[in-house]
Amino acid sequence: MRNCLSMTNIYFWAALIVSVLYVLMLVIMYKRKVRKLWIPVIVIAALSSGMYGFIYYEIGVRSLLPWLTFSIMSAVKMFLGSVNSNCLFNVLTDPELVRHSQLILTIAATLFLCSVATTSYFVMYVLYRLSESRLWLWHNRKLAGKGASIIFGTDSRSIDLARDIASKGTETVILVDFPDKEDGGGSGSFKYIFNLRSDERDCSSSVGQSANIHVLRAKRHLKYSSNANAFKYIGLERLEDWASAPGSRIFILSDDERENLVCLENLLRSDIGITVYCHARRGGLNSRFSMAVESDVHFIDSAFLIGQSLKSMPEFAPVNYVDVAVDKDNNKLGYVTSAFNSMIIGFGNAGQGALRFLYEFGAFPDKDGNKSGFHCGVIDRNMNDCLGDFFYRVPGLKGCDEVSFFNMTTGADSFRDMFLERLDALNYVVVALDDDNESLRVGLDLLETAFRYRKDGVRNLIIAVHVESATEHDRKIVRFYSDAYGDVLRLFGDGQSIWTSDNIFGLSFRDEAIMFYDNYQKATEGKETWEERRAGLKERRRKEGKPELYAILELQRKEFQDMSNAWHRYTKMSLCSPVVWEDPKVAEGIPYSYSASHSDSGEPTYSCLEKLAVCEHLRYEASHIINGYILGPERNELKKQLENLVPYNDLSEFIKHYDWLVVKTSLMLQRKG
């Protein structure tokens, strides 16, 4: 009798310990948000099926199909909080089983408790997944007034921006994760509950270490909203309190511009004062729209960001890949002796940004003060679908011999023939396809081809490959081939360096522009500060009877020119020898306003400075053409017309002096280091 009680106690405590440990394991899984619930489910189901299978076999169920069916059904019922009492009753009556009844019933009780615990975990987790976003908003409702950065979407650029903003302080960053599809992909779907989507896994692993980033999951996608209140439609009503708080910003960064614009329109229906940054092209109706609505709307043009990024990196400057004229003493003379030929493969956002950069920073003077040879061939498999829209925004390149467009793929034999035909004269190749791996593969193929067939080797050649999500593996490949073929292949456009708050808010670009503008004011004895120009220009145009839009467009154009001039300093200084800018008298010799001469510097310095002034005018002309301006009888910002888009030699001496003053500012900045 005592032995029986002793064994019963052992079974009891063993069952209790196993059950408690199992429950603790589920609690740990719940707290750590472990998604692998299927593992304990399979283990418990297998053990339960094995136990019932043993019992059924002993009581005489020997046919395979009934035996297997009854065993599995009895195991499944345990997850629903029920046991097969008839089967277990046989344990107490069957002569073969009654001897082990205590052990069998203890195992059954243990598996029953584990099954119920598993089901409870599942129910709690489902409830948690369905309500976690609302609970977080409710729990943190008092913090809503402090504002936040709200990012719609969990793609790579959204995550890059979220991590960058979070790394700079204590500002709350909210990522809103939308379901895959409107039908069947909502917050109650199986995929949603168990977090099986690949982009969610990437999001969790990328932002999980930041305490300032919170992922909220919407019930529906914003692009389908037809309600006046977009936040209520996506199931995050309290998020409106965060969005409307002072200092809050909303970001819509999908790669689909039309989807972004639809989401923007739906947001603005909420009729609350919000600040929105929307990924879409600058210019055209988008810019007019952002100026017309009462809410603070900004458009983020990734082509513009990539172009500005390339301008800011001296190692990518086209001047590095042309021949600069020198005298017998090896002093640079301010002009080039070779043409600049380039090719762009892929005409998406990155390709268009690269064209903006090459067309502006690849404009150089020749010996006679004219523009040296320039040509860019642009290749895209869908060129016919995007070229009309491009010419709509950049009419100055329509019919221009300097840029040619081709509808072809890199796998076509016609592309290979064209590449080999132009290879000896090529200076710059940009590969910007939609797929990072494909871009890198094509870049490596072109590098090997250039090394094998180019008569001048890889001198004066760069192959710039756009890789938005560059991995260490990608960089390792580039280093490996650079050791063999030379430092020709270079990566650009990494999302972590492009999609930053400084770039999107224009802080990094603006700082460079202000630096140049302040020094330009000193070079011209001007007194107007950056902020005073912003206010004063609008006031002057208002007095002239011009609409506010006119003043805004003019101000944007001037500020963008300041940005470009700040970075173009490297190009100008690369065309002349240090002796030109090391002597402070050279810059001081350029007068504030034109009188009889642009400079009191004697030859050959004067000739070199004049070539730099020509280079500045060529940059100015190319910059405005690639940004949509055309030649007109007079300046008109609404028509995007300028009267000075003519060769340097056709300008009056008075107008030429503005280019000299830019050169003077560049010399001053270069001396400051």
XYZ file of C-alpha atoms in Angstrom:
673
model
C 0.000 0.000 0.000
C 2.803 2.364 0.930
C 4.652 1.525 -2.286
C 1.515 2.371 -4.266
C 1.157 5.733 -2.510
C 4.838 6.410 -3.020
C 4.609 5.785 -6.766
C 1.482 7.919 -6.946
C 3.331 10.806 -5.297
C 6.249 10.409 -7.691
C 3.894 10.441 -10.682
C 2.053 13.443 -9.283
C 5.162 15.531 -8.706
C 6.715 14.496 -11.984
C 3.545 15.500 -13.847
C 3.374 18.788 -11.953
C 6.993 19.665 -12.680
C 6.677 18.817 -16.378
C 3.463 20.849 -16.666
C 4.958 23.862 -14.869
C 8.108 23.769 -17.002
C 6.009 23.551 -20.150
C 3.868 26.523 -19.106
C 7.028 28.519 -18.287
C 8.369 27.728 -21.743
C 5.167 29.068 -23.325
C 5.367 32.219 -21.188
C 8.935 32.806 -22.358
C 7.863 32.276 -25.971
C 5.022 34.757 -25.492
C 7.228 37.457 -23.962
C 9.911 37.045 -26.591
C 7.317 36.896 -29.361
C 8.657 33.575 -30.617
C 6.557 32.508 -33.617
C 7.445 28.765 -33.602
C 4.314 27.529 -31.800
C 4.097 24.652 -34.266
C 7.028 22.906 -32.540
C 5.333 22.290 -29.150
C 2.035 21.598 -30.946
C 3.626 18.812 -33.001
C 5.445 17.394 -29.967
C 2.332 17.313 -27.759
C 0.161 15.982 -30.602
C 2.680 13.217 -31.339
C 2.952 12.176 -27.678
C -0.838 12.250 -27.236
C -1.378 10.231 -30.414
C 1.240 7.737 -29.254
C -0.415 7.366 -25.850
C -3.897 6.855 -27.304
C -2.479 4.554 -29.963
C -0.964 2.360 -27.248
C -4.264 2.194 -25.359
C -6.347 1.427 -28.465
C -3.918 -1.258 -29.491
C -4.064 -2.929 -26.089
C -7.862 -2.925 -25.967
C -8.072 -4.623 -29.338
C -8.182 -2.006 -32.078
C -5.667 -3.571 -34.451
C -6.856 -2.418 -37.911
C -4.466 0.307 -39.098
C -6.916 2.923 -40.385
C -9.324 2.906 -37.413
C -6.415 2.705 -34.983
C -4.648 5.696 -36.566
C -7.857 7.733 -36.923
C -9.041 7.188 -33.328
C -5.566 7.991 -31.962
C -5.228 11.287 -33.862
C -8.823 12.380 -33.170
C -8.409 11.715 -29.448
C -5.143 13.719 -29.436
C -6.784 16.661 -31.235
C -9.700 16.698 -28.756
C -7.200 17.340 -25.938
C -6.272 20.679 -27.524
C -9.980 21.559 -27.378
C -10.124 20.871 -23.627
C -11.666 17.402 -23.881
C -10.416 13.865 -23.270
C -11.626 10.539 -24.583
C -13.085 9.335 -21.284
C -14.266 5.991 -22.707
C -10.788 5.162 -23.892
C -9.180 6.170 -20.595
C -11.844 4.254 -18.639
C -10.590 1.074 -20.316
C -7.231 1.695 -18.635
C -8.889 0.936 -15.278
C -10.741 -2.163 -16.512
C -8.412 -3.829 -18.964
C -6.338 -6.550 -17.218
C -3.233 -5.693 -19.247
C -3.442 -1.944 -18.584
C -4.710 -1.765 -15.017
C -1.229 -2.580 -13.653
C 0.111 0.634 -15.284
C -3.031 2.679 -14.831
C -1.428 5.283 -12.546
C 1.415 5.929 -14.969
C -0.841 6.041 -18.045
C -3.413 8.337 -16.426
C -0.649 10.605 -15.124
C 0.808 10.868 -18.616
C -2.673 11.555 -19.974
C -3.262 14.270 -17.380
C 0.130 15.842 -18.105
C -0.465 15.882 -21.859
C -3.965 17.254 -21.266
C -2.589 20.155 -19.199
C 0.079 20.861 -21.825
C -2.514 20.766 -24.612
C -4.818 23.170 -22.772
C -1.835 25.437 -22.033
C -0.900 25.411 -25.733
C -4.437 26.318 -26.773
C -4.532 29.080 -24.142
C -1.246 30.423 -25.437
C -2.646 30.450 -28.964
C -5.789 32.317 -27.888
C -3.798 34.871 -25.887
C -1.364 35.377 -28.724
C -4.161 35.888 -31.253
C -5.812 38.448 -28.985
C -2.440 40.118 -28.480
C -1.720 40.296 -32.203
C -5.166 41.719 -32.930
C -4.994 44.407 -30.272
C -1.293 45.166 -29.676
C -1.244 48.306 -31.853
C -4.353 49.792 -30.277
C -3.159 48.877 -26.803
C 0.169 50.603 -27.450
C -1.556 53.746 -28.699
C -3.893 53.754 -25.712
C -1.101 53.090 -23.203
C 1.058 55.897 -24.669
C -1.762 58.360 -25.337
C -0.210 60.964 -23.012
C 2.954 61.030 -25.148
C 1.054 61.817 -28.357
C 1.329 65.561 -27.806
C 5.122 65.400 -28.014
C 4.986 64.414 -31.659
C 6.629 61.619 -33.602
C 7.898 60.514 -36.989
C 5.215 58.267 -38.506
C 6.399 56.155 -41.429
C 3.825 54.304 -43.539
C 5.298 51.044 -44.782
C 8.061 48.670 -43.734
C 10.157 48.505 -46.902
C 13.931 48.880 -46.751
C 14.015 52.667 -47.248
C 11.379 53.139 -44.520
C 13.454 51.047 -42.128
C 16.648 52.908 -43.064
C 14.965 56.239 -42.334
C 13.426 54.953 -39.093
C 16.779 53.756 -37.806
C 18.466 57.022 -38.765
C 15.863 59.192 -37.004
C 15.871 56.959 -33.924
C 19.667 57.063 -33.699
C 19.693 60.846 -33.364
C 17.736 61.248 -30.165
C 14.708 60.318 -28.150
C 12.097 61.092 -30.806
C 9.453 58.407 -31.122
C 9.392 56.650 -34.487
C 6.255 54.744 -35.511
C 6.328 52.309 -38.427
C 2.858 51.461 -39.765
C 2.796 48.003 -41.334
C 0.042 47.443 -43.895
C -1.377 44.021 -44.852
C -0.311 42.560 -48.175
C -3.727 42.763 -49.818
C -7.042 44.369 -49.105
C -8.878 41.082 -49.581
C -7.689 38.326 -47.327
C -4.622 40.055 -45.965
C -6.069 42.047 -43.097
C -5.282 42.001 -39.406
C -7.360 38.867 -38.814
C -5.610 36.710 -41.379
C -3.452 33.730 -40.495
C -0.357 35.346 -42.026
C -0.929 38.516 -40.086
C -1.362 36.719 -36.770
C 1.691 34.531 -37.089
C 3.909 37.182 -38.656
C 4.947 34.925 -41.516
C 5.528 37.639 -44.121
C 9.145 38.108 -45.115
C 9.053 41.907 -44.957
C 7.722 41.748 -41.377
C 10.547 39.437 -40.381
C 13.029 41.844 -41.963
C 11.379 44.750 -40.188
C 11.487 43.019 -36.802
C 15.136 42.041 -37.157
C 16.152 45.497 -38.413
C 14.412 47.683 -35.852
C 14.054 45.320 -32.923
C 17.098 46.699 -31.137
C 15.851 50.304 -31.064
C 13.712 51.329 -28.110
C 12.483 54.419 -29.988
C 10.941 52.504 -32.906
C 7.492 50.945 -32.619
C 5.751 48.874 -35.291
C 1.966 49.271 -35.472
C -0.064 47.033 -37.742
C -2.974 48.473 -39.674
C -6.166 46.579 -40.454
C -6.335 47.831 -44.025
C -4.081 49.531 -46.504
C -4.424 53.304 -46.665
C -4.533 53.361 -50.468
C -8.053 51.832 -50.425
C -9.499 54.390 -48.029
C -12.692 56.153 -49.023
C -13.490 57.470 -45.559
C -12.986 61.043 -44.457
C -10.823 59.842 -41.585
C -7.952 57.763 -42.924
C -6.699 56.792 -39.471
C -10.056 55.299 -38.525
C -10.120 53.374 -41.795
C -6.782 51.666 -41.131
C -7.894 50.841 -37.574
C -5.513 53.191 -35.752
C -7.764 56.077 -34.711
C -5.540 57.243 -31.872
C -2.646 57.621 -34.307
C -4.352 60.817 -35.473
C -3.417 62.426 -32.140
C 0.240 61.690 -32.859
C 0.018 62.868 -36.478
C -1.574 66.227 -35.651
C 0.798 67.059 -32.781
C 3.304 69.907 -33.324
C 6.574 68.574 -34.681
C 5.087 65.337 -36.009
C 5.863 64.207 -39.540
C 4.332 61.526 -41.740
C 6.413 59.729 -44.369
C 5.052 57.805 -47.368
C 8.053 56.183 -49.025
C 6.770 53.337 -51.207
C 8.514 52.835 -54.547
C 5.124 53.139 -56.278
C 4.597 56.862 -56.883
C 0.918 56.516 -57.795
C 0.230 54.557 -54.634
C 2.008 57.214 -52.580
C -0.037 60.010 -54.117
C -3.289 58.127 -53.453
C -2.278 57.580 -49.833
C -1.373 61.270 -49.563
C -4.761 62.327 -50.894
C -6.542 60.015 -48.466
C -4.519 61.407 -45.567
C -5.328 64.996 -46.480
C -9.053 64.151 -46.391
C -8.736 63.871 -42.614
C -8.785 67.678 -42.541
C -6.158 68.026 -39.827
C -2.964 70.042 -39.913
C -0.293 67.476 -40.752
C 3.197 67.513 -42.219
C 3.718 64.863 -44.906
C 6.826 63.784 -46.801
C 5.799 61.829 -49.886
C 8.138 59.883 -52.184
C 7.320 61.246 -55.642
C 9.029 63.240 -58.345
C 9.668 66.935 -57.912
C 8.329 69.411 -60.381
C 5.177 69.501 -62.465
C 1.845 69.014 -60.782
C 3.411 67.520 -57.668
C 5.226 70.722 -56.747
C 2.169 72.842 -57.554
C 0.027 70.551 -55.440
C 2.326 70.793 -52.419
C 2.277 74.574 -52.613
C -1.492 74.833 -53.000
C -2.772 72.655 -50.158
C -3.024 74.011 -46.645
C -1.198 71.085 -45.082
C 2.592 71.051 -45.109
C 3.395 68.657 -47.974
C 6.905 67.897 -49.217
C 7.830 65.654 -52.127
C 10.934 63.484 -51.856
C 12.443 62.836 -55.268
C 14.816 59.871 -55.008
C 16.350 60.831 -58.366
C 17.149 64.239 -56.878
C 18.567 62.655 -53.705
C 20.797 60.306 -55.690
C 21.962 63.117 -57.961
C 22.783 65.345 -54.984
C 24.565 62.464 -53.288
C 26.778 61.930 -56.344
C 27.555 65.646 -56.489
C 28.705 65.615 -52.876
C 31.279 62.820 -53.404
C 34.471 64.043 -55.141
C 35.517 60.509 -56.100
C 32.538 60.332 -58.489
C 33.180 63.728 -60.144
C 33.431 63.436 -63.961
C 36.449 65.771 -63.968
C 38.502 62.880 -62.601
C 38.045 60.973 -65.863
C 38.975 63.540 -68.534
C 42.325 64.979 -69.613
C 43.001 68.463 -68.229
C 45.230 70.720 -70.316
C 48.651 71.567 -68.828
C 51.552 73.772 -69.920
C 55.186 72.797 -70.226
C 55.612 73.267 -66.462
C 52.681 70.935 -65.790
C 50.441 73.755 -64.586
C 46.750 73.166 -65.301
C 45.187 75.624 -67.727
C 41.489 75.441 -66.743
C 40.148 73.476 -69.711
C 40.052 69.890 -70.961
C 41.536 68.295 -74.040
C 39.277 65.240 -74.245
C 35.561 64.733 -74.682
C 33.373 63.321 -71.926
C 31.405 60.255 -73.002
C 29.105 58.337 -70.679
C 26.502 55.599 -70.635
C 23.610 54.962 -68.244
C 22.044 51.507 -68.060
C 18.622 51.653 -66.411
C 16.467 54.778 -66.486
C 14.544 54.482 -63.238
C 14.942 56.949 -60.380
C 18.628 56.154 -59.916
C 19.339 56.376 -63.653
C 17.555 59.705 -63.982
C 19.414 61.030 -60.949
C 22.694 59.961 -62.536
C 21.792 61.738 -65.804
C 21.080 64.958 -63.892
C 24.476 64.664 -62.251
C 26.487 63.785 -65.372
C 24.840 66.384 -67.592
C 25.549 69.183 -65.122
C 28.952 68.170 -63.711
C 30.223 66.745 -67.019
C 30.128 70.110 -68.819
C 33.706 71.351 -69.389
C 35.301 74.139 -71.466
C 37.682 73.458 -74.305
C 40.648 75.544 -75.444
C 38.455 78.025 -77.331
C 36.061 78.585 -74.424
C 33.282 76.460 -75.885
C 31.737 73.343 -74.425
C 33.937 70.323 -74.963
C 32.496 67.166 -76.462
C 29.755 65.606 -74.345
C 27.573 62.604 -74.999
C 25.518 60.271 -72.830
C 23.798 57.135 -74.091
C 20.866 55.999 -71.948
C 19.667 52.381 -72.163
C 16.515 50.891 -70.652
C 14.329 47.920 -71.502
C 11.195 50.059 -70.986
C 12.495 53.293 -72.478
C 9.448 53.758 -74.716
C 7.200 53.786 -71.632
C 9.056 56.493 -69.708
C 10.657 58.750 -72.323
C 7.543 60.829 -73.016
C 7.129 61.630 -69.336
C 10.818 62.551 -69.094
C 10.636 64.973 -72.032
C 7.491 66.472 -70.522
C 9.590 67.472 -67.515
C 12.853 68.159 -69.393
C 11.859 69.592 -72.792
C 15.337 71.040 -73.391
C 16.764 67.586 -74.144
C 14.167 66.749 -76.778
C 16.107 66.337 -80.026
C 19.402 67.124 -78.285
C 22.427 65.380 -79.841
C 24.241 65.244 -76.512
C 21.904 62.609 -75.012
C 20.673 59.521 -76.881
C 18.040 57.085 -75.649
C 17.842 53.382 -76.550
C 15.154 50.802 -75.883
C 17.126 47.581 -75.316
C 18.340 45.151 -72.680
C 21.901 44.415 -71.633
C 21.436 40.848 -72.840
C 20.746 41.922 -76.417
C 23.439 41.440 -79.018
C 22.800 44.999 -80.209
C 23.791 46.298 -76.764
C 27.069 44.367 -76.840
C 27.878 45.739 -80.285
C 27.087 49.303 -79.204
C 29.117 48.980 -76.003
C 32.181 47.636 -77.841
C 31.850 50.340 -80.496
C 31.866 53.116 -77.880
C 34.176 51.444 -75.382
C 37.440 53.204 -76.271
C 35.868 56.653 -75.865
C 33.807 55.902 -72.737
C 34.704 57.708 -69.523
C 31.747 56.994 -67.301
C 29.296 54.088 -67.085
C 26.406 54.035 -64.625
C 24.548 50.772 -64.003
C 21.237 51.413 -62.244
C 18.906 48.480 -62.841
C 15.957 47.662 -60.598
C 17.641 44.623 -59.060
C 20.823 45.108 -57.002
C 22.261 41.701 -57.893
C 21.595 42.236 -61.583
C 23.237 45.677 -61.471
C 26.365 44.269 -59.853
C 26.504 41.367 -62.310
C 26.210 43.692 -65.311
C 28.822 46.016 -63.828
C 31.281 43.157 -63.444
C 30.636 41.995 -67.023
C 31.304 45.500 -68.352
C 34.450 45.799 -66.248
C 35.866 42.552 -67.606
C 34.960 43.550 -71.172
C 36.609 46.963 -70.776
C 39.771 45.414 -69.369
C 39.986 42.947 -72.267
C 39.137 45.167 -75.240
C 39.727 48.820 -74.362
C 42.802 50.123 -76.157
C 43.762 52.505 -73.362
C 43.125 49.950 -70.625
C 40.920 51.298 -67.859
C 42.494 54.743 -67.737
C 39.937 57.540 -67.383
C 37.134 55.027 -66.828
C 34.698 54.501 -63.961
C 31.828 52.032 -63.731
C 29.435 53.252 -61.033
C 26.940 50.606 -59.895
C 23.800 51.565 -57.999
C 23.192 49.116 -55.150
C 20.509 50.307 -52.750
C 21.048 47.555 -50.167
C 24.768 46.892 -50.396
C 25.938 43.965 -48.280
C 29.415 43.174 -47.028
C 29.412 40.354 -49.567
C 28.862 42.901 -52.381
C 31.704 45.085 -51.125
C 33.965 42.052 -50.847
C 33.289 41.210 -54.497
C 34.107 44.770 -55.573
C 37.376 44.740 -53.598
C 38.327 41.375 -55.095
C 37.893 42.507 -58.692
C 39.457 45.917 -57.984
C 42.667 44.134 -57.015
C 42.714 42.470 -60.428
C 41.323 45.113 -62.791
C 42.044 48.350 -60.976
C 39.881 50.741 -58.965
C 37.227 51.136 -61.646
C 34.060 49.573 -60.229
C 32.410 51.612 -57.463
C 29.114 51.293 -55.623
C 26.791 54.209 -54.921
C 23.258 54.894 -53.722
C 23.287 52.755 -50.575
C 19.924 53.220 -48.848
C 21.468 53.859 -45.439
C 23.367 56.869 -46.815
C 20.567 58.135 -49.095
C 17.479 57.679 -46.922
C 18.531 59.757 -43.935
C 16.670 62.496 -42.134
C 19.369 65.037 -43.055
C 18.911 64.310 -46.757
C 15.125 64.226 -46.688
C 14.789 67.393 -44.643
C 17.488 68.982 -46.799
C 19.713 69.709 -43.823
C 22.942 68.330 -45.298
C 22.302 69.960 -48.686
C 21.130 73.176 -47.075
C 24.246 73.530 -44.928
C 26.432 73.301 -48.037
C 24.226 75.803 -49.862
C 24.261 78.298 -46.980
C 28.045 78.015 -46.751
C 28.398 78.910 -50.408
C 25.779 81.672 -50.287
C 27.373 83.378 -47.274
C 30.757 83.433 -48.981
C 29.190 84.621 -52.237
C 27.767 87.566 -50.310
C 31.273 88.372 -49.053
C 32.643 88.076 -52.588
C 30.067 90.571 -53.866
C 29.906 92.795 -50.770
C 26.322 91.692 -50.289
C 24.579 92.031 -46.942
C 21.521 89.808 -47.321
C 21.507 86.613 -45.257
C 20.035 83.280 -46.365
C 16.832 83.791 -44.378
C 16.559 87.443 -45.405
C 16.696 86.400 -49.054
C 13.860 83.943 -48.443
C 11.640 86.651 -46.998
C 12.868 89.523 -49.160
C 12.516 87.755 -52.508
C 8.882 86.921 -51.883
C 8.179 90.488 -50.803
C 9.910 91.982 -53.861
C 8.008 89.727 -56.252
C 4.745 90.549 -54.479
C 5.355 94.261 -55.034
C 6.054 93.513 -58.706
C 2.611 91.932 -58.930
C 3.869 88.374 -59.366
C 1.993 85.484 -57.667
C 3.462 83.709 -54.661
C 4.145 80.612 -56.753
C 6.516 82.636 -58.929
C 8.577 83.678 -55.914
C 8.632 80.145 -54.485
C 9.888 78.637 -57.747
C 12.559 81.316 -58.123
C 13.734 80.815 -54.566
C 13.934 77.044 -55.007
C 15.962 77.473 -58.171
C 18.433 79.846 -56.533
C 18.890 77.633 -53.484
C 19.452 74.536 -55.648
C 22.093 76.482 -57.574
C 23.845 77.329 -54.314
C 23.914 73.613 -53.455
C 25.424 72.677 -56.803
C 28.004 75.460 -56.677
C 29.141 74.355 -53.241
C 29.994 70.877 -54.603
C 31.157 72.063 -58.035
C 34.082 73.748 -56.321
C 35.976 70.444 -56.552
C 35.536 70.400 -60.341
C 36.734 73.989 -60.767
C 39.744 73.468 -58.550
C 40.629 70.262 -60.410
C 40.906 72.293 -63.616
C 43.521 74.661 -62.193
C 46.767 74.273 -60.269
C 47.035 75.066 -56.528
C 49.089 78.144 -57.335
C 45.878 79.796 -58.577
C 43.899 79.449 -55.371
C 46.720 79.421 -52.824
C 47.503 83.068 -53.536
C 44.790 85.249 -51.864
C 45.524 88.058 -54.327
C 44.011 86.000 -57.155
C 40.552 85.942 -55.570
C 40.908 89.515 -54.327
C 41.816 90.603 -57.839
C 38.327 89.773 -59.092
C 36.309 92.969 -58.452
C 32.920 93.011 -56.765
C 31.317 94.460 -59.886
C 32.475 94.567 -63.470
C 34.323 97.636 -64.677
C 36.998 97.361 -67.330
C 38.209 93.859 -66.568
C 37.044 90.761 -64.754
C 40.375 90.388 -62.936
C 43.664 92.190 -62.473
C 45.582 88.910 -62.651
C 48.098 88.787 -65.447
C 48.592 85.961 -67.903
C 48.466 83.001 -67.689
C 46.331 83.206 -64.503
C 43.719 85.408 -66.181
C 43.232 82.874 -68.986
C 42.856 80.049 -66.484
C 40.283 82.021 -64.463
C 38.365 82.809 -67.622
C 38.140 79.105 -68.447
C 36.832 78.476 -64.918
C 34.179 81.159 -65.496
C 33.250 79.422 -68.754
C 33.019 76.121 -66.850
C 30.700 77.756 -64.318
C 28.425 79.066 -67.050
C 28.359 75.643 -68.708
C 27.340 74.102 -65.378
C 24.682 76.800 -64.890
C 23.285 76.239 -68.360
C 23.282 72.427 -68.107
C 21.803 72.502 -64.601
C 18.822 74.556 -65.711
C 18.216 72.536 -68.875
C 18.222 69.222 -67.000
C 15.829 70.738 -64.460
C 13.307 71.663 -67.147
C 14.230 75.246 -68.130
C 14.434 76.440 -71.705
C 15.730 79.571 -73.429
C 13.282 82.471 -73.417
C 13.263 86.177 -74.258
C 13.115 87.036 -70.557
C 13.121 85.315 -67.183
C 9.808 83.678 -66.352
C 9.663 81.138 -63.515
C 6.127 80.023 -64.325
C 7.069 79.208 -67.923
C 10.483 77.949 -66.760
C 12.276 80.253 -69.184
C 15.662 81.957 -68.753
C 17.315 84.434 -71.064
C 20.918 83.437 -70.316
C 20.876 79.815 -71.522
C 23.269 80.710 -74.342
C 27.002 80.101 -74.909
C 29.373 82.060 -72.687
C 30.742 84.112 -75.581
C 27.205 85.351 -76.381
C 26.772 86.880 -72.929
C 27.403 90.529 -72.168
C 30.506 91.300 -70.144
C 28.263 92.430 -67.297
C 26.482 89.048 -67.161
C 29.764 87.161 -67.557
C 30.992 88.733 -64.355
C 28.427 86.765 -62.326
C 30.271 83.621 -63.402
C 33.545 85.228 -62.357
C 32.083 85.990 -58.936
C 31.169 82.324 -58.513
C 34.783 81.485 -59.356
C 35.935 84.069 -56.823
C 33.723 82.461 -54.154
C 35.081 79.014 -55.020
C 38.666 80.265 -54.652
C 37.858 81.813 -51.285
C 36.268 78.591 -50.040
C 39.165 76.496 -51.324
C 41.653 78.620 -49.401
C 39.581 78.149 -46.255
C 39.925 74.395 -46.727
